[in-house]
CSV table of C-alpha atoms in Angstrom, one decimal:
chain,number,residue,atom,x,y,z
U,2,MET,CA,86.7,253.2,44.8
U,3,LYS,CA,85.3,252.2,41.3
U,4,ILE,CA,84.7,249.2,40.3
U,5,THR,CA,84.3,247.6,36.8
U,6,ARG,CA,81.5,246.0,35.4
U,7,ARG,CA,83.4,242.7,35.2
U,8,LYS,CA,83.9,242.8,39.0
U,9,PHE,CA,80.6,244.2,39.5
U,10,ILE,CA,78.8,241.3,37.8
U,11,LYS,CA,81.0,238.9,39.4
U,12,GLN,CA,80.5,240.1,42.7
U,13,THR,CA,76.5,240.0,42.1
U,14,LEU,CA,76.4,236.5,41.3
U,15,ALA,CA,78.6,235.3,44.1
U,16,SER,CA,75.7,237.4,46.2
U,17,VAL,CA,72.9,235.5,43.7
U,18,ALA,CA,74.8,232.2,45.0
U,19,GLY,CA,74.6,233.0,48.6
U,20,ILE,CA,71.1,233.9,48.9
U,21,LEU,CA,70.2,230.9,47.0
U,22,GLY,CA,72.1,228.4,49.3
U,23,PHE,CA,71.0,230.0,52.1
U,24,SER,CA,67.7,227.8,51.6
U,25,ALA,CA,67.9,224.0,50.4
U,26,PHE,CA,64.8,224.3,49.3
U,27,GLY,CA,65.8,227.7,47.6
U,28,TYR,CA,68.4,226.1,45.6
U,29,SER,CA,66.9,222.9,44.8
U,30,TYR,CA,64.0,224.9,43.4
U,31,ALA,CA,65.9,227.9,41.5
U,32,ARG,CA,68.1,224.8,40.1
U,33,PHE,CA,66.6,222.0,39.3
U,34,PHE,CA,62.3,223.0,39.5
U,35,GLU,CA,62.2,226.6,37.6
U,36,PRO,CA,64.5,226.6,34.7
U,37,HIS,CA,62.3,223.4,33.6
U,38,MET,CA,59.1,225.4,34.0
U,39,LEU,CA,58.1,226.5,30.3
U,40,THR,CA,55.5,228.7,30.3
U,41,VAL,CA,53.4,230.0,27.2
U,42,GLN,CA,53.1,233.7,26.6
U,43,ASN,CA,50.3,234.8,25.2
U,44,TYR,CA,50.0,238.5,23.4
U,45,THR,CA,47.4,239.9,20.7
U,46,ILE,CA,48.7,242.5,18.7
U,47,GLU,CA,46.4,245.1,16.8
U,48,ASN,CA,47.2,247.8,14.7
U,49,GLU,CA,45.8,249.2,11.6
U,50,LYS,CA,48.4,248.3,9.0
U,51,ILE,CA,47.5,244.5,9.9
U,52,THR,CA,45.5,243.7,6.8
U,53,GLN,CA,42.7,240.6,6.4
U,54,ASN,CA,44.6,237.9,5.5
U,55,PHE,CA,47.0,238.1,8.2
U,56,HIS,CA,44.3,238.4,11.4
U,57,ASN,CA,44.6,236.2,14.0
U,58,LEU,CA,48.1,235.1,12.1
U,59,LYS,CA,50.0,233.4,15.3
U,60,ILE,CA,53.6,235.0,15.4
U,61,LEU,CA,55.8,232.6,17.9
U,62,GLN,CA,59.4,234.2,19.0
U,63,PHE,CA,61.6,231.9,21.0
U,64,SER,CA,64.9,233.4,22.1
U,65,ASP,CA,67.8,232.7,23.9
U,66,THR,CA,68.1,228.6,24.3
U,67,HIS,CA,72.0,228.7,25.2
U,68,ILE,CA,72.1,225.1,24.6
U,69,GLY,CA,75.5,223.3,26.4
U,70,PHE,CA,75.2,225.2,29.6
U,71,HIS,CA,72.9,222.8,31.4
U,72,TYR,CA,70.3,222.9,28.5
U,73,ASN,CA,70.7,219.4,26.3
U,74,LEU,CA,68.9,218.2,23.6
U,75,SER,CA,66.6,216.0,24.8
U,76,GLN,CA,65.2,220.0,26.5
U,77,LEU,CA,65.3,220.9,22.8
U,78,GLU,CA,62.8,218.3,21.6
U,79,GLU,CA,60.7,218.8,24.1
U,80,LEU,CA,60.8,222.8,23.0
U,81,VAL,CA,60.4,222.0,19.4
U,82,GLU,CA,56.9,219.3,20.5
U,83,THR,CA,55.8,222.2,22.6
U,84,ILE,CA,56.3,224.8,20.2
U,85,ASN,CA,54.5,222.9,17.3
U,86,GLU,CA,51.6,222.5,19.6
U,87,GLN,CA,50.5,226.4,19.3
U,88,LYS,CA,50.9,226.1,15.4
U,89,PRO,CA,52.4,229.1,14.5
U,90,GLY,CA,52.1,230.6,11.0
U,91,LEU,CA,55.7,231.8,11.5
U,92,ILE,CA,58.6,230.9,13.3
U,93,LEU,CA,60.7,233.8,14.9
U,94,PHE,CA,64.5,233.2,16.8
U,95,THR,CA,66.0,236.2,18.5
U,96,GLY,CA,69.5,235.2,19.1
U,97,ASP,CA,72.0,233.2,21.5
U,98,LEU,CA,71.1,229.2,19.8
U,99,VAL,CA,74.6,227.8,21.9
U,100,ASP,CA,76.3,229.2,25.2
U,101,GLU,CA,79.8,228.6,24.3
U,102,PRO,CA,80.4,228.2,20.7
U,103,HIS,CA,84.2,227.4,20.8
U,104,THR,CA,83.5,224.5,23.2
U,105,TYR,CA,80.5,222.9,22.2
U,106,ASP,CA,81.0,220.0,19.8
U,107,PHE,CA,78.1,221.0,17.6
U,108,PRO,CA,76.4,216.9,17.6
U,109,PRO,CA,74.7,216.7,13.8
U,110,GLN,CA,71.0,215.9,15.7
U,111,LEU,CA,71.2,219.6,16.6
U,112,PRO,CA,70.1,221.0,12.8
U,113,LYS,CA,67.4,218.1,12.8
U,114,ILE,CA,65.7,218.8,15.5
U,115,LEU,CA,65.7,222.5,14.6
U,116,GLN,CA,64.2,221.2,11.7
U,117,ARG,CA,60.9,219.5,13.2
U,118,LEU,CA,59.6,223.1,13.3
U,119,ASP,CA,57.1,223.9,11.5
U,120,ALA,CA,55.7,226.8,10.1
U,121,PRO,CA,53.8,227.6,6.7
U,122,LEU,CA,54.8,231.5,6.5
U,123,GLY,CA,58.6,230.4,7.2
U,124,LYS,CA,61.4,230.4,10.1
U,125,PHE,CA,63.8,233.5,10.4
U,126,TRP,CA,66.2,233.9,13.0
U,127,ILE,CA,69.2,236.8,13.9
U,128,TYR,CA,72.6,236.7,15.7
U,129,GLY,CA,72.7,237.2,19.5
U,130,ASN,CA,76.0,238.2,21.4
U,131,HIS,CA,76.6,234.3,21.9
U,132,ASP,CA,76.0,233.7,18.3
U,133,HIS,CA,78.9,235.8,17.7
U,134,GLY,CA,81.3,234.9,20.3
U,135,GLY,CA,83.6,232.1,20.9
U,136,TYR,CA,84.1,232.4,17.0
U,137,GLY,CA,80.6,230.8,16.3
U,138,THR,CA,79.2,233.3,13.4
U,139,ASP,CA,80.1,230.6,10.6
U,140,LYS,CA,79.0,227.5,12.8
U,141,ILE,CA,75.9,228.7,14.0
U,142,ARG,CA,74.5,229.8,10.7
U,143,GLU,CA,75.1,226.7,9.2
U,144,VAL,CA,73.3,225.1,11.7
U,145,MET,CA,70.2,227.4,11.3
U,146,GLU,CA,70.4,226.8,7.5
U,147,LEU,CA,70.1,222.9,7.7
U,148,ALA,CA,67.6,223.3,10.2
U,149,GLY,CA,65.9,225.6,7.4
U,150,PHE,CA,65.6,229.0,9.4
U,151,GLU,CA,66.4,232.1,7.1
U,152,LEU,CA,69.1,234.7,8.2
U,153,LEU,CA,68.2,238.2,8.4
U,154,GLN,CA,71.2,240.1,9.3
U,155,ASN,CA,70.3,243.7,8.8
U,156,GLN,CA,68.2,242.4,5.9
U,157,HIS,CA,64.8,242.5,5.5
U,158,THR,CA,61.9,240.1,4.3
U,159,VAL,CA,58.3,240.5,2.8
U,160,ILE,CA,56.2,238.1,4.4
U,161,ARG,CA,53.1,237.5,1.9
U,162,ASN,CA,49.7,235.6,2.4
U,163,GLY,CA,48.1,235.6,-1.1
U,164,THR,CA,48.1,239.5,-2.5
U,165,GLU,CA,49.1,240.7,1.1
U,166,SER,CA,52.5,241.7,2.9
U,167,PHE,CA,53.9,242.8,6.0
U,168,THR,CA,57.6,243.5,6.4
U,169,LEU,CA,59.9,241.7,8.7
U,170,VAL,CA,63.4,243.0,9.5
U,171,GLY,CA,66.4,241.3,11.6
U,172,ILE,CA,69.1,243.5,12.8
U,173,ASP,CA,72.5,242.1,13.5
U,174,ASP,CA,73.6,241.6,17.3
U,175,VAL,CA,74.0,245.1,18.9
U,176,MET,CA,77.1,244.4,21.4
U,177,LEU,CA,79.5,241.8,19.0
U,178,GLY,CA,77.9,242.3,15.4
U,179,ARG,CA,77.8,245.4,12.9
U,180,PRO,CA,74.2,246.4,13.5
U,181,ASP,CA,73.0,249.7,10.9
U,182,ILE,CA,69.3,250.1,11.3
U,183,LYS,CA,69.3,253.0,9.1
U,184,LYS,CA,70.6,251.2,6.2
U,185,THR,CA,68.2,248.3,6.9
U,186,LEU,CA,65.3,250.1,6.8
U,187,SER,CA,66.0,252.3,4.0
U,188,ARG,CA,65.3,249.7,1.6
U,189,VAL,CA,61.8,249.2,3.2
U,190,GLY,CA,59.5,250.6,0.5
U,191,GLY,CA,55.9,252.9,1.7
U,192,ASN,CA,54.5,252.5,5.1
U,193,PRO,CA,53.6,248.9,5.5
U,194,PHE,CA,53.6,247.2,9.0
U,195,THR,CA,57.0,246.4,10.3
U,196,ILE,CA,58.3,243.7,13.1
U,197,LEU,CA,62.0,243.9,13.7
U,198,MET,CA,63.5,241.2,15.9
U,199,VAL,CA,67.1,242.8,17.5
U,200,HIS,CA,68.7,240.9,20.2
U,201,GLU,CA,69.5,243.6,22.7
U,202,PRO,CA,66.0,245.4,23.9
U,203,ASP,CA,67.5,248.6,25.4
U,204,VAL,CA,68.0,250.2,21.7
U,205,ALA,CA,64.4,250.7,21.8
U,206,SER,CA,64.8,253.8,22.9
U,207,GLU,CA,66.7,254.7,19.8
U,208,TYR,CA,65.3,252.3,17.4
U,209,GLN,CA,61.4,253.8,18.7
U,210,HIS,CA,62.2,256.5,16.3
U,211,TYR,CA,62.0,254.4,13.1
U,212,PRO,CA,59.1,253.3,11.5
U,213,ILE,CA,58.9,250.0,13.8
U,214,ASP,CA,55.8,249.0,14.8
U,215,VAL,CA,56.7,246.3,17.0
U,216,GLN,CA,60.5,244.8,18.4
U,217,LEU,CA,61.1,241.2,19.7
U,218,SER,CA,64.3,240.8,21.1
U,219,GLY,CA,65.6,238.1,24.1
U,220,HIS,CA,68.8,239.0,25.5
U,221,SER,CA,67.8,239.7,29.5
U,222,HIS,CA,66.5,236.0,30.2
U,223,GLY,CA,63.9,238.3,32.6
U,224,GLY,CA,67.2,238.8,34.8
U,225,GLN,CA,67.3,235.1,35.4
U,226,VAL,CA,66.8,235.6,39.4
U,227,GLN,CA,64.2,238.0,40.8
U,228,LEU,CA,63.8,238.6,44.4
U,229,PRO,CA,60.6,240.5,45.7
U,230,PHE,CA,61.2,243.8,46.7
U,231,PHE,CA,64.5,244.4,45.0
U,232,GLY,CA,63.5,243.2,41.4
U,233,TYR,CA,66.4,241.9,38.8
U,234,LEU,CA,69.7,241.1,40.4
U,235,VAL,CA,71.7,240.8,37.1
U,236,THR,CA,70.8,242.1,33.7
U,237,PRO,CA,73.7,242.3,31.1
U,238,PRO,CA,74.1,245.3,28.9
U,239,TYR,CA,71.9,246.5,26.8
U,240,ALA,CA,69.0,244.7,28.5
U,241,GLU,CA,69.0,247.1,31.5
U,242,ARG,CA,66.4,249.4,31.1
U,243,PHE,CA,63.8,246.7,29.4
U,244,VAL,CA,64.2,243.5,30.7
U,245,GLU,CA,60.7,241.2,30.2
U,246,GLY,CA,57.3,241.4,28.9
U,247,TYR,CA,55.7,244.4,27.0
U,248,TYR,CA,56.7,247.9,27.0
U,249,HIS,CA,54.9,250.7,24.6
U,250,LEU,CA,57.1,253.3,24.4
U,251,ASN,CA,56.4,257.2,23.5
U,252,GLN,CA,57.3,257.5,19.9
U,253,GLY,CA,54.4,254.2,19.4
U,254,LEU,CA,56.8,251.8,19.4
U,255,HIS,CA,55.6,248.1,20.9
U,256,LEU,CA,58.2,246.2,22.5
U,257,TYR,CA,58.5,242.6,23.7
U,258,VAL,CA,61.2,241.0,25.6
U,259,SER,CA,61.6,237.6,26.0
U,260,ARG,CA,62.4,236.1,29.0
U,261,GLY,CA,63.9,233.2,26.9
U,262,ILE,CA,64.4,229.2,27.7
U,263,GLY,CA,67.8,228.5,29.0
U,264,THR,CA,70.6,229.9,31.5
U,265,THR,CA,74.2,231.4,31.5
U,266,ARG,CA,76.7,232.4,34.2
U,267,LEU,CA,74.7,230.3,36.6
U,268,PRO,CA,72.1,227.5,36.0
U,269,TYR,CA,69.3,229.5,38.1
U,270,ARG,CA,66.2,231.0,37.4
U,271,PHE,CA,64.0,232.3,40.5
U,272,LEU,CA,60.7,234.0,39.9
U,273,CYS,CA,61.3,233.7,36.5
U,274,LYS,CA,60.2,231.2,34.8
U,275,PRO,CA,61.6,229.8,30.9
U,276,GLU,CA,59.1,230.9,28.4
U,277,ILE,CA,57.8,231.1,24.5
U,278,SER,CA,56.0,234.4,23.1
U,279,VAL,CA,52.9,233.4,20.6
U,280,PHE,CA,51.5,236.6,19.1
U,281,GLN,CA,48.0,237.0,17.7
U,282,LEU,CA,47.9,239.5,15.0
U,283,LYS,CA,44.4,241.3,14.8
U,284,MET,CA,43.3,244.1,12.4
U,285,LYS,CA,42.6,247.1,14.0
U,286,GLU,CA,38.7,248.2,13.9
U,287,SER,CA,37.7,251.9,12.8
């Protein structure tokens, strides 16, 4: 018999619960320890289009906080402190701020905490599927605006440092938004170094054919639970091919997929620690 994706996911999640429940230690670790073991993933991006004024620039990406589902404002405050300790020049959020916008009460402290994030070249964000879901589109936008973030929804912006610049592009969520990569990139002139933010990573298979140098995504949570010899137990739609870390695609696109911060559906992480990503830009030596 064929089973639907929904039924398959439910059965898989039930299996996860059973596996974790098999060992009291395994359950405690996955439920209470690893979800709090935030790591900083460091990458170097070298490209011939990166100019002198951006050499050694730090760009920090965080993603998928899923506030409200076993992730609270105290944890968010700790996250903000950790991000600021990295002293990034640019901060990028790649979607899914709140887990269920239609049930979350959106306390006034939320934008105030996010407002503390400091980056001299700006703070930018894109929608994830949970941001659009549950009638959250307008509310999430309001929170992020109050926090000093600029939305890129099928838009691009020019990041300037003195007389030099590069292009940052943001695409609307693939699952619940209205993404338009072709139209968005048609507004970008010349051939600048270009970074794309899009929540779902698997669209890189298509987007690699466009003039993009780097794609930053989240959505996958790194599978959230990984088992030795088995791999990722659950990967959502549009995060089944590219799940975590770095991928160099055939057309030259460099894809980075964040495991994100929070959890969803089940409050577990196993062999899949939450992370923020720090990218240091480098001029390519001739």
